[in-house]
PDB file of C-alpha atoms and ligand atoms in Angstrom:
ATOM      1  CA  MET A   1      41.778  67.297 186.653  1.00  0.00           C
ATOM      2  CA  ASN A   2      43.922  67.996 189.719  1.00  0.00           C
ATOM      3  CA  ALA A   3      44.031  65.319 192.419  1.00  0.00           C
ATOM      4  CA  ALA A   4      42.312  65.816 195.702  1.00  0.00           C
ATOM      5  CA  TYR A   5      42.856  64.015 199.058  1.00  0.00           C
ATOM      6  CA  ALA A   6      40.200  63.186 201.837  1.00  0.00           C
ATOM      7  CA  GLY A   7      40.742  62.853 205.515  1.00  0.00           C
ATOM      8  CA  ILE A   8      38.249  61.532 207.981  1.00  0.00           C
ATOM      9  CA  ASP A   9      38.562  62.018 211.708  1.00  0.00           C
ATOM     10  CA  VAL A  10      36.393  59.436 213.387  1.00  0.00           C
ATOM     11  CA  GLY A  11      35.204  60.031 217.063  1.00  0.00           C
ATOM     12  CA  GLY A  12      32.495  58.577 219.194  1.00  0.00           C
ATOM     13  CA  THR A  13      30.326  61.640 218.926  1.00  0.00           C
ATOM     14  CA  SER A  14      31.232  63.019 215.573  1.00  0.00           C
ATOM     15  CA  VAL A  15      32.909  61.947 212.112  1.00  0.00           C
ATOM     16  CA  LYS A  16      34.650  65.000 210.683  1.00  0.00           C
ATOM     17  CA  SER A  17      35.952  65.183 207.192  1.00  0.00           C
ATOM     18  CA  LEU A  18      38.198  67.480 205.058  1.00  0.00           C
ATOM     19  CA  VAL A  19      38.876  67.320 201.261  1.00  0.00           C
ATOM     20  CA  VAL A  20      41.850  69.306 199.897  1.00  0.00           C
ATOM     21  CA  ASP A  21      43.456  69.814 196.568  1.00  0.00           C
ATOM     22  CA  GLU A  22      47.088  69.391 195.489  1.00  0.00           C
ATOM     23  CA  GLU A  23      48.044  72.644 197.012  1.00  0.00           C
ATOM     24  CA  GLY A  24      46.122  71.952 200.333  1.00  0.00           C
ATOM     25  CA  LYS A  25      43.299  74.301 199.566  1.00  0.00           C
ATOM     26  CA  ILE A  26      40.098  73.226 201.206  1.00  0.00           C
ATOM     27  CA  LEU A  27      37.511  71.928 198.819  1.00  0.00           C
ATOM     28  CA  ASP A  28      35.013  70.267 201.034  1.00  0.00           C
ATOM     29  CA  GLU A  29      34.650  70.309 205.033  1.00  0.00           C
ATOM     30  CA  ASP A  30      31.951  68.493 206.968  1.00  0.00           C
ATOM     31  CA  SER A  31      30.936  67.045 210.258  1.00  0.00           C
ATOM     32  CA  ARG A  32      28.187  64.460 211.107  1.00  0.00           C
ATOM     33  CA  GLU A  33      27.158  63.220 214.419  1.00  0.00           C
ATOM     34  CA  SER A  34      28.082  59.551 214.978  1.00  0.00           C
ATOM     35  CA  HIS A  35      27.287  56.897 217.447  1.00  0.00           C
ATOM     36  CA  PRO A  36      29.588  53.887 218.368  1.00  0.00           C
ATOM     37  CA  ASP A  37      26.769  51.615 216.989  1.00  0.00           C
ATOM     38  CA  GLY A  38      27.204  51.129 213.284  1.00  0.00           C
ATOM     39  CA  ILE A  39      30.483  53.358 213.141  1.00  0.00           C
ATOM     40  CA  VAL A  40      32.104  51.250 210.367  1.00  0.00           C
ATOM     41  CA  GLU A  41      29.028  51.555 208.236  1.00  0.00           C
ATOM     42  CA  LEU A  42      28.885  55.339 208.829  1.00  0.00           C
ATOM     43  CA  VAL A  43      32.499  55.922 207.995  1.00  0.00           C
ATOM     44  CA  GLN A  44      31.983  53.861 204.766  1.00  0.00           C
ATOM     45  CA  GLU A  45      29.067  55.891 203.924  1.00  0.00           C
ATOM     46  CA  VAL A  46      31.034  59.196 204.400  1.00  0.00           C
ATOM     47  CA  ALA A  47      33.902  58.023 202.388  1.00  0.00           C
ATOM     48  CA  ALA A  48      31.530  57.118 199.488  1.00  0.00           C
ATOM     49  CA  GLN A  49      29.785  60.471 199.776  1.00  0.00           C
ATOM     50  CA  LEU A  50      32.977  62.397 199.750  1.00  0.00           C
ATOM     51  CA  VAL A  51      34.026  60.729 196.549  1.00  0.00           C
ATOM     52  CA  GLU A  52      30.750  61.201 194.980  1.00  0.00           C
ATOM     53  CA  ARG A  53      31.010  64.989 195.712  1.00  0.00           C
ATOM     54  CA  THR A  54      34.612  65.336 194.637  1.00  0.00           C
ATOM     55  CA  PRO A  55      35.369  62.430 192.122  1.00  0.00           C
ATOM     56  CA  GLN A  56      39.016  63.523 191.785  1.00  0.00           C
ATOM     57  CA  ILE A  57      39.824  62.315 195.221  1.00  0.00           C
ATOM     58  CA  SER A  58      42.611  59.906 194.850  1.00  0.00           C
ATOM     59  CA  GLY A  59      43.340  58.860 198.381  1.00  0.00           C
ATOM     60  CA  ILE A  60      41.521  58.752 201.724  1.00  0.00           C
ATOM     61  CA  GLY A  61      43.076  58.950 205.213  1.00  0.00           C
ATOM     62  CA  VAL A  62      41.186  57.777 208.314  1.00  0.00           C
ATOM     63  CA  ILE A  63      42.086  58.322 211.963  1.00  0.00           C
ATOM     64  CA  THR A  64      40.525  56.844 215.019  1.00  0.00           C
ATOM     65  CA  PRO A  65      41.268  56.563 218.685  1.00  0.00           C
ATOM     66  CA  GLY A  66      42.283  53.303 220.339  1.00  0.00           C
ATOM     67  CA  ILE A  67      44.971  50.768 219.654  1.00  0.00           C
ATOM     68  CA  VAL A  68      45.659  51.170 215.974  1.00  0.00           C
ATOM     69  CA  ASP A  69      48.100  49.236 213.655  1.00  0.00           C
ATOM     70  CA  ALA A  70      48.718  51.882 210.931  1.00  0.00           C
ATOM     71  CA  GLU A  71      50.734  49.656 208.782  1.00  0.00           C
ATOM     72  CA  ALA A  72      48.133  46.992 208.814  1.00  0.00           C
ATOM     73  CA  GLY A  73      45.329  49.403 208.504  1.00  0.00           C
ATOM     74  CA  VAL A  74      43.620  47.753 211.562  1.00  0.00           C
ATOM     75  CA  VAL A  75      41.794  49.161 214.600  1.00  0.00           C
ATOM     76  CA  HIS A  76      42.803  46.490 217.268  1.00  0.00           C
ATOM     77  CA  TYR A  77      40.673  48.048 219.992  1.00  0.00           C
ATOM     78  CA  ALA A  78      38.713  51.289 220.486  1.00  0.00           C
ATOM     79  CA  SER A  79      36.328  51.064 223.350  1.00  0.00           C
ATOM     80  CA  ASN A  80      34.506  54.295 222.708  1.00  0.00           C
ATOM     81  CA  LEU A  81      33.894  53.177 219.115  1.00  0.00           C
ATOM     82  CA  LYS A  82      33.006  49.754 220.022  1.00  0.00           C
ATOM     83  CA  LEU A  83      35.709  48.475 217.424  1.00  0.00           C
ATOM     84  CA  SER A  84      37.745  45.281 217.992  1.00  0.00           C
ATOM     85  CA  ASN A  85      39.982  44.001 215.190  1.00  0.00           C
ATOM     86  CA  VAL A  86      38.556  45.934 212.221  1.00  0.00           C
ATOM     87  CA  ALA A  87      40.414  46.334 208.993  1.00  0.00           C
ATOM     88  CA  LEU A  88      39.064  49.890 208.627  1.00  0.00           C
ATOM     89  CA  ALA A  89      41.386  50.974 205.828  1.00  0.00           C
ATOM     90  CA  ALA A  90      40.205  48.079 203.680  1.00  0.00           C
ATOM     91  CA  GLU A  91      36.591  48.718 204.609  1.00  0.00           C
ATOM     92  CA  VAL A  92      36.966  52.325 203.563  1.00  0.00           C
ATOM     93  CA  ALA A  93      38.966  51.511 200.245  1.00  0.00           C
ATOM     94  CA  GLN A  94      36.175  49.096 199.359  1.00  0.00           C
ATOM     95  CA  ALA A  95      33.258  51.577 199.988  1.00  0.00           C
ATOM     96  CA  SER A  96      35.046  54.315 198.092  1.00  0.00           C
ATOM     97  CA  ALA A  97      37.109  52.581 195.425  1.00  0.00           C
ATOM     98  CA  ARG A  98      40.050  54.636 196.519  1.00  0.00           C
ATOM     99  CA  PRO A  99      43.288  53.682 198.344  1.00  0.00           C
ATOM    100  CA  ALA A 100      42.901  54.340 202.034  1.00  0.00           C
ATOM    101  CA  ARG A 101      45.324  54.560 204.979  1.00  0.00           C
ATOM    102  CA  LEU A 102      44.483  54.413 208.752  1.00  0.00           C
ATOM    103  CA  ASP A 103      46.227  55.964 211.634  1.00  0.00           C
ATOM    104  CA  HIS A 104      45.730  56.784 215.370  1.00  0.00           C
ATOM    105  CA  ASP A 105      43.927  60.129 215.891  1.00  0.00           C
ATOM    106  CA  GLY A 106      46.358  61.478 218.312  1.00  0.00           C
ATOM    107  CA  ARG A 107      49.461  60.593 216.267  1.00  0.00           C
ATOM    108  CA  GLY A 108      47.692  61.882 213.078  1.00  0.00           C
ATOM    109  CA  ALA A 109      46.902  65.257 214.802  1.00  0.00           C
ATOM    110  CA  GLY A 110      50.352  65.250 216.323  1.00  0.00           C
ATOM    111  CA  PHE A 111      51.887  64.917 212.872  1.00  0.00           C
ATOM    112  CA  ALA A 112      49.745  67.837 211.533  1.00  0.00           C
ATOM    113  CA  GLU A 113      50.516  70.121 214.445  1.00  0.00           C
ATOM    114  CA  SER A 114      54.261  69.481 214.332  1.00  0.00           C
ATOM    115  CA  PHE A 115      54.403  69.694 210.423  1.00  0.00           C
ATOM    116  CA  TYR A 116      52.169  72.739 209.840  1.00  0.00           C
ATOM    117  CA  GLY A 117      51.172  74.193 213.229  1.00  0.00           C
ATOM    118  CA  ALA A 118      52.721  75.600 216.542  1.00  0.00           C
ATOM    119  CA  ALA A 119      55.748  73.145 216.493  1.00  0.00           C
ATOM    120  CA  LYS A 120      56.951  73.334 212.952  1.00  0.00           C
ATOM    121  CA  GLU A 121      60.116  75.238 213.697  1.00  0.00           C
ATOM    122  CA  TRP A 122      61.412  72.489 215.877  1.00  0.00           C
ATOM    123  CA  ALA A 123      62.682  69.200 214.643  1.00  0.00           C
ATOM    124  CA  SER A 124      61.080  67.313 217.425  1.00  0.00           C
ATOM    125  CA  SER A 125      58.045  67.988 219.638  1.00  0.00           C
ATOM    126  CA  VAL A 126      55.576  66.528 221.904  1.00  0.00           C
ATOM    127  CA  VAL A 127      51.938  67.360 221.182  1.00  0.00           C
ATOM    128  CA  VAL A 128      49.631  67.073 224.150  1.00  0.00           C
ATOM    129  CA  PRO A 129      45.807  67.155 223.578  1.00  0.00           C
ATOM    130  CA  ILE A 130      44.021  67.792 226.817  1.00  0.00           C
ATOM    131  CA  GLY A 131      40.347  67.145 226.778  1.00  0.00           C
ATOM    132  CA  THR A 132      38.296  64.341 228.258  1.00  0.00           C
ATOM    133  CA  GLY A 133      41.532  62.526 228.708  1.00  0.00           C
ATOM    134  CA  ILE A 134      45.336  63.338 228.077  1.00  0.00           C
ATOM    135  CA  SER A 135      47.643  61.741 225.606  1.00  0.00           C
ATOM    136  CA  ALA A 136      50.795  62.768 223.849  1.00  0.00           C
ATOM    137  CA  ALA A 137      52.132  62.418 220.242  1.00  0.00           C
ATOM    138  CA  LEU A 138      55.930  61.947 220.304  1.00  0.00           C
ATOM    139  CA  CYS A 139      56.809  63.765 217.002  1.00  0.00           C
ATOM    140  CA  PHE A 140      60.339  63.041 215.744  1.00  0.00           C
ATOM    141  CA  PRO A 141      61.675  64.376 212.316  1.00  0.00           C
ATOM    142  CA  ASP A 142      60.720  61.206 210.283  1.00  0.00           C
ATOM    143  CA  ARG A 143      57.691  59.855 212.288  1.00  0.00           C
ATOM    144  CA  VAL A 144      55.435  60.113 215.171  1.00  0.00           C
ATOM    145  CA  TRP A 145      56.507  57.197 217.502  1.00  0.00           C
ATOM    146  CA  GLU A 146      53.655  54.552 217.995  1.00  0.00           C
ATOM    147  CA  GLY A 147      55.409  52.189 220.245  1.00  0.00           C
ATOM    148  CA  GLU A 148      56.140  48.488 220.089  1.00  0.00           C
ATOM    149  CA  THR A 149      52.252  47.679 220.837  1.00  0.00           C
ATOM    150  CA  PHE A 150      50.778  50.809 219.249  1.00  0.00           C
ATOM    151  CA  GLN A 151      50.237  52.330 222.724  1.00  0.00           C
ATOM    152  CA  ALA A 152      52.957  55.007 223.039  1.00  0.00           C
ATOM    153  CA  GLY A 153      51.825  58.416 224.455  1.00  0.00           C
ATOM    154  CA  GLU A 154      49.323  57.268 227.071  1.00  0.00           C
ATOM    155  CA  ILE A 155      50.743  59.954 229.506  1.00  0.00           C
ATOM    156  CA  GLY A 156      47.360  60.515 231.053  1.00  0.00           C
ATOM    157  CA  HIS A 157      47.941  57.386 233.001  1.00  0.00           C
ATOM    158  CA  ILE A 158      51.372  58.206 234.485  1.00  0.00           C
ATOM    159  CA  PRO A 159      50.936  58.142 238.224  1.00  0.00           C
ATOM    160  CA  VAL A 160      51.937  61.645 239.251  1.00  0.00           C
ATOM    161  CA  TYR A 161      50.834  61.174 242.920  1.00  0.00           C
ATOM    162  CA  PRO A 162      51.149  57.490 243.576  1.00  0.00           C
ATOM    163  CA  GLY A 163      48.348  56.316 245.833  1.00  0.00           C
ATOM    164  CA  GLY A 164      46.285  59.490 244.972  1.00  0.00           C
ATOM    165  CA  GLU A 165      42.807  59.859 243.788  1.00  0.00           C
ATOM    166  CA  ALA A 166      41.240  56.887 241.701  1.00  0.00           C
ATOM    167  CA  CYS A 167      41.352  57.026 238.022  1.00  0.00           C
ATOM    168  CA  SER A 168      38.818  55.404 235.626  1.00  0.00           C
ATOM    169  CA  CYS A 169      41.622  53.125 234.362  1.00  0.00           C
ATOM    170  CA  GLY A 170      41.737  51.287 237.826  1.00  0.00           C
ATOM    171  CA  GLN A 171      45.101  52.809 238.854  1.00  0.00           C
ATOM    172  CA  ARG A 172      45.415  55.775 241.502  1.00  0.00           C
ATOM    173  CA  GLY A 173      47.052  59.253 241.001  1.00  0.00           C
ATOM    174  CA  CYS A 174      47.162  59.362 237.299  1.00  0.00           C
ATOM    175  CA  LEU A 175      47.820  62.650 235.524  1.00  0.00           C
ATOM    176  CA  GLU A 176      44.420  62.553 233.955  1.00  0.00           C
ATOM    177  CA  VAL A 177      42.680  62.562 237.319  1.00  0.00           C
ATOM    178  CA  TYR A 178      44.056  65.982 238.247  1.00  0.00           C
ATOM    179  CA  ALA A 179      44.653  67.697 234.759  1.00  0.00           C
ATOM    180  CA  SER A 180      42.093  66.411 232.179  1.00  0.00           C
ATOM    181  CA  ALA A 181      39.515  69.346 231.287  1.00  0.00           C
ATOM    182  CA  ARG A 182      36.899  66.815 232.398  1.00  0.00           C
ATOM    183  CA  ASN A 183      38.409  66.256 235.845  1.00  0.00           C
ATOM    184  CA  ILE A 184      39.429  69.734 236.447  1.00  0.00           C
ATOM    185  CA  GLY A 185      35.561  70.437 236.196  1.00  0.00           C
ATOM    186  CA  LEU A 186      34.682  67.590 238.176  1.00  0.00           C
ATOM    187  CA  ARG A 187      37.081  68.145 241.023  1.00  0.00           C
ATOM    188  CA  TYR A 188      35.817  71.716 241.388  1.00  0.00           C
ATOM    189  CA  ALA A 189      32.239  70.708 241.099  1.00  0.00           C
ATOM    190  CA  THR A 190      32.700  68.225 244.006  1.00  0.00           C
ATOM    191  CA  ARG A 191      34.029  70.934 246.373  1.00  0.00           C
ATOM    192  CA  THR A 192      31.614  73.806 245.375  1.00  0.00           C
ATOM    193  CA  GLY A 193      28.507  72.159 243.840  1.00  0.00           C
ATOM    194  CA  LYS A 194      28.889  74.366 240.809  1.00  0.00           C
ATOM    195  CA  PRO A 195      28.568  73.010 237.205  1.00  0.00           C
ATOM    196  CA  PRO A 196      31.234  70.520 236.279  1.00  0.00           C
ATOM    197  CA  SER A 197      33.240  72.400 233.730  1.00  0.00           C
ATOM    198  CA  ALA A 198      36.868  73.477 233.251  1.00  0.00           C
ATOM    199  CA  ARG A 199      35.652  76.649 231.662  1.00  0.00           C
ATOM    200  CA  GLU A 200      33.944  77.543 234.958  1.00  0.00           C
ATOM    201  CA  VAL A 201      37.094  76.934 236.987  1.00  0.00           C
ATOM    202  CA  GLU A 202      38.900  79.185 234.436  1.00  0.00           C
ATOM    203  CA  ARG A 203      36.294  81.760 234.910  1.00  0.00           C
ATOM    204  CA  CYS A 204      36.564  81.773 238.706  1.00  0.00           C
ATOM    205  CA  LEU A 205      40.451  82.048 238.719  1.00  0.00           C
ATOM    206  CA  GLY A 206      41.751  84.851 241.060  1.00  0.00           C
ATOM    207  CA  LYS A 207      38.080  85.212 242.566  1.00  0.00           C
ATOM    208  CA  ASP A 208      37.544  81.832 244.232  1.00  0.00           C
ATOM    209  CA  PRO A 209      40.520  80.151 246.205  1.00  0.00           C
ATOM    210  CA  LEU A 210      39.032  76.720 245.425  1.00  0.00           C
ATOM    211  CA  ALA A 211      39.183  77.374 241.722  1.00  0.00           C
ATOM    212  CA  ASP A 212      42.737  78.529 242.253  1.00  0.00           C
ATOM    213  CA  GLU A 213      43.490  75.365 244.226  1.00  0.00           C
ATOM    214  CA  VAL A 214      42.098  72.873 241.665  1.00  0.00           C
ATOM    215  CA  TRP A 215      43.806  74.748 238.858  1.00  0.00           C
ATOM    216  CA  ALA A 216      47.243  74.798 240.555  1.00  0.00           C
ATOM    217  CA  GLU A 217      46.905  71.114 241.181  1.00  0.00           C
ATOM    218  CA  ALA A 218      46.238  70.511 237.547  1.00  0.00           C
ATOM    219  CA  THR A 219      49.097  72.741 236.255  1.00  0.00           C
ATOM    220  CA  GLU A 220      51.566  71.106 238.784  1.00  0.00           C
ATOM    221  CA  ALA A 221      50.587  67.608 237.659  1.00  0.00           C
ATOM    222  CA  LEU A 222      51.028  68.540 234.244  1.00  0.00           C
ATOM    223  CA  ALA A 223      54.328  70.170 234.840  1.00  0.00           C
ATOM    224  CA  LEU A 224      55.595  66.987 236.649  1.00  0.00           C
ATOM    225  CA  VAL A 225      54.890  64.819 233.662  1.00  0.00           C
ATOM    226  CA  LEU A 226      56.354  67.380 231.116  1.00  0.00           C
ATOM    227  CA  ALA A 227      59.511  67.408 233.350  1.00  0.00           C
ATOM    228  CA  GLN A 228      59.766  63.630 233.092  1.00  0.00           C
ATOM    229  CA  LEU A 229      59.323  63.817 229.259  1.00  0.00           C
ATOM    230  CA  THR A 230      61.963  66.667 229.119  1.00  0.00           C
ATOM    231  CA  PHE A 231      64.478  64.517 230.923  1.00  0.00           C
ATOM    232  CA  THR A 232      63.609  61.436 228.809  1.00  0.00           C
ATOM    233  CA  LEU A 233      63.299  62.908 225.358  1.00  0.00           C
ATOM    234  CA  ASP A 234      64.695  66.385 225.318  1.00  0.00           C
ATOM    235  CA  PRO A 235      61.980  67.583 222.907  1.00  0.00           C
ATOM    236  CA  GLY A 236      62.181  70.873 220.934  1.00  0.00           C
ATOM    237  CA  ALA A 237      58.766  71.971 222.180  1.00  0.00           C
ATOM    238  CA  PHE A 238      55.545  70.937 223.891  1.00  0.00           C
ATOM    239  CA  VAL A 239      52.377  71.850 222.047  1.00  0.00           C
ATOM    240  CA  ILE A 240      49.301  71.897 224.445  1.00  0.00           C
ATOM    241  CA  ALA A 241      46.210  71.100 222.246  1.00  0.00           C
ATOM    242  CA  GLY A 242      42.650  70.110 222.849  1.00  0.00           C
ATOM    243  CA  GLY A 243      39.863  71.902 224.573  1.00  0.00           C
ATOM    244  CA  LEU A 244      41.929  73.050 227.531  1.00  0.00           C
ATOM    245  CA  SER A 245      44.504  74.927 225.276  1.00  0.00           C
ATOM    246  CA  GLY A 246      41.606  77.474 224.818  1.00  0.00           C
ATOM    247  CA  ALA A 247      42.685  78.606 228.348  1.00  0.00           C
ATOM    248  CA  GLY A 248      45.810  80.130 226.763  1.00  0.00           C
ATOM    249  CA  ASP A 249      48.221  81.930 229.093  1.00  0.00           C
ATOM    250  CA  LYS A 250      46.025  81.089 232.232  1.00  0.00           C
ATOM    251  CA  LEU A 251      47.130  77.420 231.610  1.00  0.00           C
ATOM    252  CA  LEU A 252      50.535  78.036 229.883  1.00  0.00           C
ATOM    253  CA  THR A 253      52.027  80.442 232.307  1.00  0.00           C
ATOM    254  CA  PRO A 254      51.745  78.313 235.512  1.00  0.00           C
ATOM    255  CA  VAL A 255      52.681  75.253 233.564  1.00  0.00           C
ATOM    256  CA  ARG A 256      55.864  76.964 232.331  1.00  0.00           C
ATOM    257  CA  LYS A 257      56.861  78.295 235.793  1.00  0.00           C
ATOM    258  CA  ALA A 258      56.303  74.869 237.399  1.00  0.00           C
ATOM    259  CA  LEU A 259      58.216  73.138 234.545  1.00  0.00           C
ATOM    260  CA  SER A 260      61.093  75.467 235.152  1.00  0.00           C
ATOM    261  CA  ARG A 261      61.087  74.630 238.820  1.00  0.00           C
ATOM    262  CA  HIS A 262      61.364  70.988 238.074  1.00  0.00           C
ATOM    263  CA  LEU A 263      64.293  71.572 235.677  1.00  0.00           C
ATOM    264  CA  ALA A 264      66.702  73.173 238.094  1.00  0.00           C
ATOM    265  CA  TRP A 265      69.886  72.443 235.947  1.00  0.00           C
ATOM    266  CA  ARG A 266      68.621  72.910 232.406  1.00  0.00           C
ATOM    267  CA  GLU A 267      66.479  75.175 230.422  1.00  0.00           C
ATOM    268  CA  PRO A 268      62.871  73.930 229.795  1.00  0.00           C
ATOM    269  CA  PRO A 269      61.662  73.381 226.163  1.00  0.00           C
ATOM    270  CA  PRO A 270      59.049  76.026 225.173  1.00  0.00           C
ATOM    271  CA  VAL A 271      55.461  75.315 226.066  1.00  0.00           C
ATOM    272  CA  VAL A 272      53.116  76.777 223.279  1.00  0.00           C
ATOM    273  CA  ALA A 273      49.476  76.370 222.412  1.00  0.00           C
ATOM    274  CA  SER A 274      48.126  74.554 219.449  1.00  0.00           C
ATOM    275  CA  ARG A 275      47.710  76.571 216.241  1.00  0.00           C
ATOM    276  CA  LEU A 276      45.439  74.275 214.181  1.00  0.00           C
ATOM    277  CA  GLY A 277      42.864  73.975 216.950  1.00  0.00           C
ATOM    278  CA  ALA A 278      39.783  71.867 216.163  1.00  0.00           C
ATOM    279  CA  MET A 279      40.964  71.228 212.542  1.00  0.00           C
ATOM    280  CA  VAL A 280      44.165  69.552 213.574  1.00  0.00           C
ATOM    281  CA  GLY A 281      42.820  65.855 213.324  1.00  0.00           C
ATOM    282  CA  ARG A 282      41.259  66.516 209.960  1.00  0.00           C
ATOM    283  CA  TRP A 283      44.582  67.932 208.595  1.00  0.00           C
ATOM    284  CA  GLY A 284      46.407  64.782 209.958  1.00  0.00           C
ATOM    285  CA  ALA A 285      43.949  62.507 208.103  1.00  0.00           C
ATOM    286  CA  ALA A 286      44.111  64.494 205.010  1.00  0.00           C
ATOM    287  CA  VAL A 287      47.823  64.040 204.967  1.00  0.00           C
ATOM    288  CA  LEU A 288      47.142  60.192 205.278  1.00  0.00           C
ATOM    289  CA  GLY A 289      44.804  60.437 202.327  1.00  0.00           C
ATOM    290  CA  CYS A 290      47.693  62.136 200.370  1.00  0.00           C
ATOM    291  CA  LYS A 291      50.080  59.515 201.383  1.00  0.00           C
ATOM    292  CA  ALA A 292      47.407  56.782 200.518  1.00  0.00           C
ATOM    293  CA  ALA A 293      47.349  58.180 196.989  1.00  0.00           C
ATOM    294  CA  GLY A 294      51.181  57.883 196.769  1.00  0.00           C
ATOM    295  CA  SER A 295      51.656  61.645 196.686  1.00  0.00           C
ATOM    296  CA  LEU A 296      54.101  63.779 198.522  1.00  0.00           C
ATOM    297  CA  SER A 297      52.296  67.060 197.760  1.00  0.00           C
ATOM    298  CA  TYR A 298      51.276  67.570 201.414  1.00  0.00           C
ATOM    299  CA  GLU A 299      54.954  68.642 202.091  1.00  0.00           C
ATOM    300  CA  ALA A 300      54.220  72.062 200.292  1.00  0.00           C
ATOM    301  CA  TRP A 301      50.674  72.543 201.633  1.00  0.00           C
ATOM    302  CA  HIS A 302      50.179  75.902 203.251  1.00  0.00           C
ATOM    303  CA  VAL A 303      47.954  75.086 206.150  1.00  0.00           C
TER     304      VAL A 303
HETATM  305 ZN1   ZN B 401      44.583  56.227 234.803  1.00  0.00          ZN
END
């Protein structure tokens, strides 16, 4: 029987799973509602059920947000999952009787997008998911950089406008305050009394000057941080992922223009939209599952 590999993408509102065969063909795909209370038990249950449905699973990958030590398989801290110092890889291995590996969700997703998705033609890239928050996966040829204390890529808290509006993290003027999907919606709602949604702002572009203003502040803040990353890392490309990437050229065109403006003496790297969309995390987790089984077959998957 051919081997299969499982990936579990653990979030505060859902636990999503994917099982693929040796060629990367999808055998099983599922999503369950989750709640931070009892998340470890839920992930164990999901892992056990996946193995029950597909007994040939020979490795399981798990990704979570937070401060994650991939090598040790430990979630040091994840506030929205209420986890603190949990050896999640070992818990999943025990529940499923299969080898398991753990990684950070952003880095797992970044690996998948850079390896199979929009950035695969470049050796290095920065994958930037924009949703409730903003982060970045720094994807280099052999690895996704995790940082000395596993906190690399927290670009949402780079102060773009020092002394600016307050961020939930306690600082002021963070990128996230102006450019996360959540805050784009909130900033527009505060000025107009309309429902707080980035989609609503996107819909009103070109018709409501306030929508244009909030959107321009977001794209300008984002471009400022991409300019800093360009000068620091010289990446092959930026991939915009997460919910806001659905805005497509309405988002990408002004970001590209502003980025060019901030890089007066060099060409900007291409700024492209994610290709793997909502499946990106699960693919990253499935790759981990493959690695947990000691296989390199993920290198030939057609995703
Ligand atoms: Zn902040």
